[in-house]
Coordinates of C-alpha atoms and ligand atoms in Angstrom, one line a residue:
X28 CA 157.1 224.8 -94.0
X29 CA 155.7 223.1 -96.6
X30 CA 158.8 220.8 -96.4
X31 CA 158.4 219.8 -93.0
X32 CA 154.8 218.8 -93.1
X33 CA 156.0 215.9 -95.3
X34 CA 158.3 214.8 -92.6
X35 CA 155.2 214.6 -89.8
X36 CA 153.9 211.5 -90.5
X37 CA 157.2 209.8 -90.6
X38 CA 158.3 211.6 -87.1
X39 CA 154.6 210.2 -85.9
X40 CA 155.1 206.5 -87.3
X41 CA 158.8 206.7 -86.0
X42 CA 157.8 208.0 -82.4
X43 CA 155.1 205.4 -81.8
X44 CA 157.3 202.8 -82.9
X45 CA 159.6 203.8 -80.0
X46 CA 157.4 204.4 -77.0
X47 CA 154.9 201.5 -78.3
X48 CA 154.9 199.3 -75.1
X49 CA 156.9 195.8 -76.1
X50 CA 155.1 192.8 -74.9
X51 CA 156.5 190.8 -72.3
X52 CA 158.4 188.2 -72.9
X53 CA 156.4 185.1 -72.7
X54 CA 158.7 181.9 -72.5
X55 CA 157.0 179.2 -75.1
X56 CA 159.7 176.8 -74.3
X57 CA 159.0 173.6 -73.4
X58 CA 159.2 172.8 -69.5
X59 CA 160.0 169.5 -69.3
X60 CA 162.9 169.7 -71.8
X61 CA 163.8 172.6 -70.4
X62 CA 164.1 170.8 -66.9
X63 CA 165.8 168.1 -68.9
X64 CA 168.5 170.4 -70.2
X65 CA 168.8 171.8 -66.3
X66 CA 169.2 168.1 -65.1
X67 CA 172.0 167.4 -67.7
X68 CA 174.0 170.4 -67.1
X69 CA 174.5 172.1 -70.5
X70 CA 171.6 172.9 -73.1
X71 CA 171.1 169.1 -74.4
X72 CA 168.0 167.0 -74.8
X73 CA 169.3 164.2 -75.8
X74 CA 170.5 160.8 -73.8
X75 CA 174.0 160.5 -72.7
X76 CA 174.9 164.3 -72.5
X77 CA 178.7 165.2 -73.3
X78 CA 179.4 161.7 -73.3
X79 CA 177.5 161.2 -76.7
X80 CA 178.8 164.3 -78.3
X81 CA 182.3 162.9 -77.2
X82 CA 181.3 159.8 -79.3
X83 CA 180.5 161.3 -82.2
X84 CA 183.3 163.8 -82.3
X85 CA 186.7 161.5 -81.4
X86 CA 185.2 159.2 -84.6
X87 CA 184.7 161.7 -86.7
X88 CA 188.2 163.5 -86.0
X89 CA 189.9 159.9 -86.3
X90 CA 188.3 158.8 -89.2
X91 CA 186.8 162.3 -91.2
X92 CA 188.9 164.9 -89.9
X93 CA 188.4 166.4 -93.3
X94 CA 185.3 167.5 -92.0
X95 CA 185.8 169.8 -89.5
X96 CA 186.5 172.2 -92.3
X97 CA 183.4 171.6 -94.1
X98 CA 180.0 173.4 -93.5
X99 CA 177.8 170.8 -90.4
X100 CA 174.3 170.4 -90.1
X101 CA 172.6 169.9 -86.5
X102 CA 169.0 168.9 -87.2
X103 CA 166.5 169.7 -84.4
X104 CA 168.9 171.4 -82.3
X105 CA 166.9 172.0 -79.4
X106 CA 168.5 174.6 -77.4
X107 CA 171.4 174.9 -79.1
X108 CA 174.4 173.3 -76.3
X109 CA 175.1 170.3 -78.9
X110 CA 176.2 172.6 -82.1
X111 CA 178.1 174.8 -80.0
X112 CA 179.8 172.1 -78.1
X113 CA 180.9 171.0 -81.7
X114 CA 182.1 174.4 -81.9
X115 CA 184.4 173.8 -79.2
X116 CA 185.7 171.2 -80.4
X117 CA 186.9 172.5 -83.7
X118 CA 184.3 172.4 -86.3
X119 CA 184.2 175.7 -87.9
X120 CA 181.7 176.3 -89.4
X121 CA 178.4 174.8 -88.3
X122 CA 174.2 175.7 -89.2
X123 CA 171.9 174.5 -87.0
X124 CA 168.3 173.8 -87.3
X125 CA 165.2 173.2 -85.7
X126 CA 161.4 173.3 -86.4
X127 CA 160.1 175.0 -82.9
X128 CA 160.7 179.2 -83.2
X129 CA 161.6 179.4 -79.4
X130 CA 164.3 177.0 -79.0
X131 CA 165.7 178.5 -81.9
X132 CA 165.1 182.1 -80.1
X133 CA 166.7 181.0 -77.0
X134 CA 169.7 179.6 -78.9
X135 CA 170.5 182.7 -81.0
X136 CA 170.3 184.3 -77.9
X137 CA 172.9 182.1 -76.1
X138 CA 175.5 181.0 -78.8
X139 CA 176.8 183.5 -81.2
X140 CA 178.8 181.1 -83.1
X141 CA 176.6 178.9 -85.1
X142 CA 174.2 179.9 -87.3
X143 CA 170.8 179.1 -86.0
X144 CA 167.1 178.5 -88.0
X145 CA 163.8 177.8 -87.4
X146 CA 163.1 175.0 -90.3
X147 CA 161.5 172.0 -90.5
X148 CA 163.8 169.0 -91.3
X149 CA 161.2 168.0 -94.0
X150 CA 161.9 171.1 -96.2
X151 CA 165.5 172.1 -95.1
X152 CA 166.2 172.2 -99.4
X153 CA 164.3 175.3 -99.6
X154 CA 166.9 176.8 -96.9
X155 CA 170.1 175.7 -98.4
X156 CA 171.5 175.1 -101.5
X157 CA 172.6 171.9 -102.9
X158 CA 176.0 169.7 -102.0
X159 CA 176.1 172.3 -99.5
X160 CA 177.3 170.4 -96.6
X161 CA 179.6 167.8 -95.4
X162 CA 177.9 166.7 -92.1
X163 CA 175.2 166.1 -91.0
X164 CA 173.9 165.2 -87.3
X165 CA 170.7 164.4 -85.5
X166 CA 171.1 164.0 -82.2
X167 CA 167.5 162.2 -80.5
X168 CA 165.6 163.6 -83.8
X169 CA 164.4 161.2 -85.8
X170 CA 162.2 159.9 -82.9
X171 CA 159.6 162.3 -83.6
X172 CA 159.6 162.0 -87.3
X173 CA 157.1 159.9 -88.7
X174 CA 157.8 159.6 -92.3
X175 CA 161.7 159.6 -92.1
X176 CA 162.2 158.6 -95.6
X177 CA 160.8 162.5 -96.3
X178 CA 163.3 163.9 -94.1
X179 CA 166.6 161.8 -95.1
X180 CA 165.9 162.3 -98.7
X181 CA 165.7 166.3 -98.1
X182 CA 168.7 165.5 -96.4
X183 CA 170.9 164.0 -98.9
X184 CA 169.5 166.8 -101.2
X185 CA 171.6 169.6 -99.3
X186 CA 174.8 166.9 -99.0
X187 CA 177.9 166.5 -101.5
X188 CA 178.7 163.4 -102.1
X189 CA 180.6 161.3 -99.5
X190 CA 178.5 163.6 -96.5
X191 CA 178.6 162.0 -93.8
X192 CA 175.3 161.7 -91.5
X193 CA 174.7 160.4 -88.1
X194 CA 171.6 159.4 -86.5
X195 CA 171.9 159.0 -82.9
X196 CA 168.3 158.0 -81.6
X197 CA 165.6 155.3 -79.8
X198 CA 165.3 151.8 -81.9
X199 CA 163.0 149.3 -81.6
X200 CA 163.0 146.0 -83.5
X201 CA 159.2 145.6 -84.0
X202 CA 156.6 148.2 -83.5
X203 CA 155.2 148.2 -79.9
X204 CA 152.7 150.4 -78.7
X205 CA 153.6 154.0 -79.3
X206 CA 155.3 155.9 -76.0
X207 CA 154.8 159.6 -75.8
X208 CA 158.0 161.7 -75.7
X209 CA 158.4 165.1 -73.0
X210 CA 156.4 166.9 -75.6
X211 CA 153.1 164.4 -75.0
X212 CA 153.1 164.0 -79.1
X213 CA 153.9 159.9 -79.9
X214 CA 157.3 158.3 -80.8
X215 CA 158.4 156.8 -83.8
X216 CA 161.9 154.8 -82.6
X217 CA 164.1 154.1 -85.2
X218 CA 163.3 150.4 -86.6
X219 CA 166.6 148.7 -86.8
X220 CA 165.0 146.0 -89.5
X221 CA 163.8 149.3 -91.9
X222 CA 166.3 151.9 -91.5
X223 CA 169.2 150.3 -93.7
X224 CA 166.3 150.7 -96.8
X225 CA 165.3 153.8 -95.5
X226 CA 168.2 155.1 -95.9
X227 CA 169.5 153.6 -99.1
X228 CA 165.9 154.7 -100.5
X229 CA 167.2 158.4 -99.3
X230 CA 170.1 158.3 -101.2
X231 CA 172.5 157.2 -98.1
X232 CA 174.8 154.6 -97.7
X233 CA 175.2 152.5 -94.3
X234 CA 178.8 152.2 -93.0
X235 CA 177.9 151.1 -88.9
X236 CA 175.0 150.4 -87.4
X237 CA 176.4 150.7 -83.3
X238 CA 173.6 149.1 -80.7
X239 CA 173.5 151.0 -77.4
X240 CA 170.8 149.4 -75.6
X241 CA 173.2 148.8 -72.8
X242 CA 174.2 152.4 -72.8
X243 CA 171.1 153.9 -72.8
X244 CA 169.9 152.0 -69.6
X245 CA 172.9 153.3 -68.1
X246 CA 172.5 156.9 -69.0
X247 CA 168.7 157.1 -68.1
X248 CA 169.2 155.1 -64.4
X249 CA 171.6 158.1 -64.0
X250 CA 169.4 160.8 -65.0
X251 CA 166.4 159.6 -63.2
X252 CA 168.8 159.6 -59.9
X253 CA 169.9 163.4 -61.0
X254 CA 166.7 164.5 -61.1
X255 CA 166.5 162.6 -57.5
X256 CA 169.4 164.1 -56.2
X257 CA 168.7 167.7 -57.3
X258 CA 164.5 167.6 -56.4
X259 CA 165.0 170.5 -54.3
X260 CA 166.7 172.7 -56.4
X261 CA 164.1 171.7 -59.2
X262 CA 161.5 172.2 -57.0
X263 CA 162.1 176.3 -56.8
X264 CA 162.3 176.0 -60.9
X265 CA 159.3 173.9 -62.1
X266 CA 156.1 173.5 -61.3
X267 CA 154.9 170.6 -59.7
X268 CA 152.7 169.0 -62.2
X269 CA 155.6 169.5 -64.5
X270 CA 158.0 167.7 -62.6
X271 CA 155.6 165.1 -62.1
X272 CA 154.9 164.3 -66.3
X273 CA 159.0 164.2 -66.2
X274 CA 159.5 161.8 -64.0
X275 CA 157.1 159.5 -65.3
X276 CA 157.8 160.0 -68.8
X277 CA 161.9 158.6 -68.2
X278 CA 160.5 156.1 -65.7
X279 CA 158.4 154.7 -68.5
X280 CA 161.3 154.9 -70.6
X281 CA 163.4 153.1 -68.5
X282 CA 160.9 150.0 -68.1
X283 CA 160.9 150.4 -71.7
X284 CA 164.6 149.9 -72.1
X285 CA 165.1 147.4 -69.6
X286 CA 162.7 145.2 -71.0
X287 CA 164.6 145.8 -74.5
X288 CA 161.2 146.6 -75.9
X289 CA 162.9 150.1 -76.7
X290 CA 166.6 150.8 -77.1
X291 CA 169.3 153.5 -78.5
X292 CA 171.2 153.4 -82.3
X293 CA 173.7 155.3 -83.3
X294 CA 174.0 155.0 -87.1
X295 CA 177.1 156.2 -89.7
X296 CA 176.3 156.6 -93.0
X297 CA 177.6 158.2 -96.4
X298 CA 175.8 160.0 -98.6
X299 CA 175.9 158.1 -102.3
Ligands
SAM13 C1 164.9 165.8 -77.7 S1 165.0 166.9 -79.1 C2 166.6 166.9 -79.1 C3 167.3 168.4 -79.5 C4 168.8 168.4 -79.7 N1 169.1 168.1 -81.3 C5 169.7 168.0 -78.2 O1 170.8 167.4 -78.7 O2 170.0 168.7 -77.5 C6 164.2 167.0 -80.6 C7 164.6 168.7 -81.3 O3 164.0 168.0 -82.7 C8 162.9 169.2 -82.9 N2 162.2 168.3 -83.9 C9 161.3 168.0 -83.7 N3 161.0 167.6 -85.6 C10 161.6 168.6 -86.5 C11 161.5 168.7 -87.6 N4 160.7 168.0 -88.7 N5 162.2 169.5 -87.9 C12 163.3 169.9 -87.2 N6 163.7 170.0 -86.3 C13 162.4 169.1 -85.6 C14 162.0 169.2 -81.9 O4 161.6 170.5 -82.0 C15 163.6 169.3 -80.5 O5 164.0 170.5 -80.2

């Protein structure tokens, strides 16, 4: 009987956790980004959708095929569609991080072959060992990070010598008036005149810089066309105000791309 009394508190605590009403699921996902991913027809929120990822995969397979067997890191993975696409294209070990826990929860529940975690790129070396990765890529992420050198240094710490880094992003020649992104935060595009030096300072040697500005124009025209074509469907899933914000953001970005105050760039670098 005495022994039974010891067990009672544990039964009560266990029972409380079993019967406690679970909190209703409240989506903290950025609605404009969710809309973008729906329009792009995959969990991508970068320019050029699969076409952009295919550009990178083709190059890696042709020039650095050994990377497919190594450890790869998707930085700022968002909803996880890009990382999953790499796995489906033969990349064996893909890790993915994002600063936003809501997108990581979403990605974890959907893509089981990628190892997702909620980590700030500026402190990635706390999560991974030195020399861990052979390939690191960022699709439309650095524009959201003001202190690029800190992040690039952190990425170098978890990379082995010879690791390939791929940066795909918005670019500017000179700093102009700041643009706001879909999350309402100021954008800090890659400064084409500074990036080589920033990479070198952080432990990376530039292999290739490819100007994608004209391609970005085509991609954003197509995106706005898709929005027009799918407006009815989208209106059923999202609030008017989110659709309006989305449309205004991309019309503005396209305008900047047309008048060449904004561009797009694809950079490959190698860990020194
Ligand atoms: C435009 S989305 C791109 C998502 C993804 N790369 C893709 O191609 O679909 C930018 C992502 O970068 C993430 N991000 C911004 N700053 C970050 C940081 N310091 N560390 C990790 N992720 C970051 C954001 O949370 C967001 O999910």
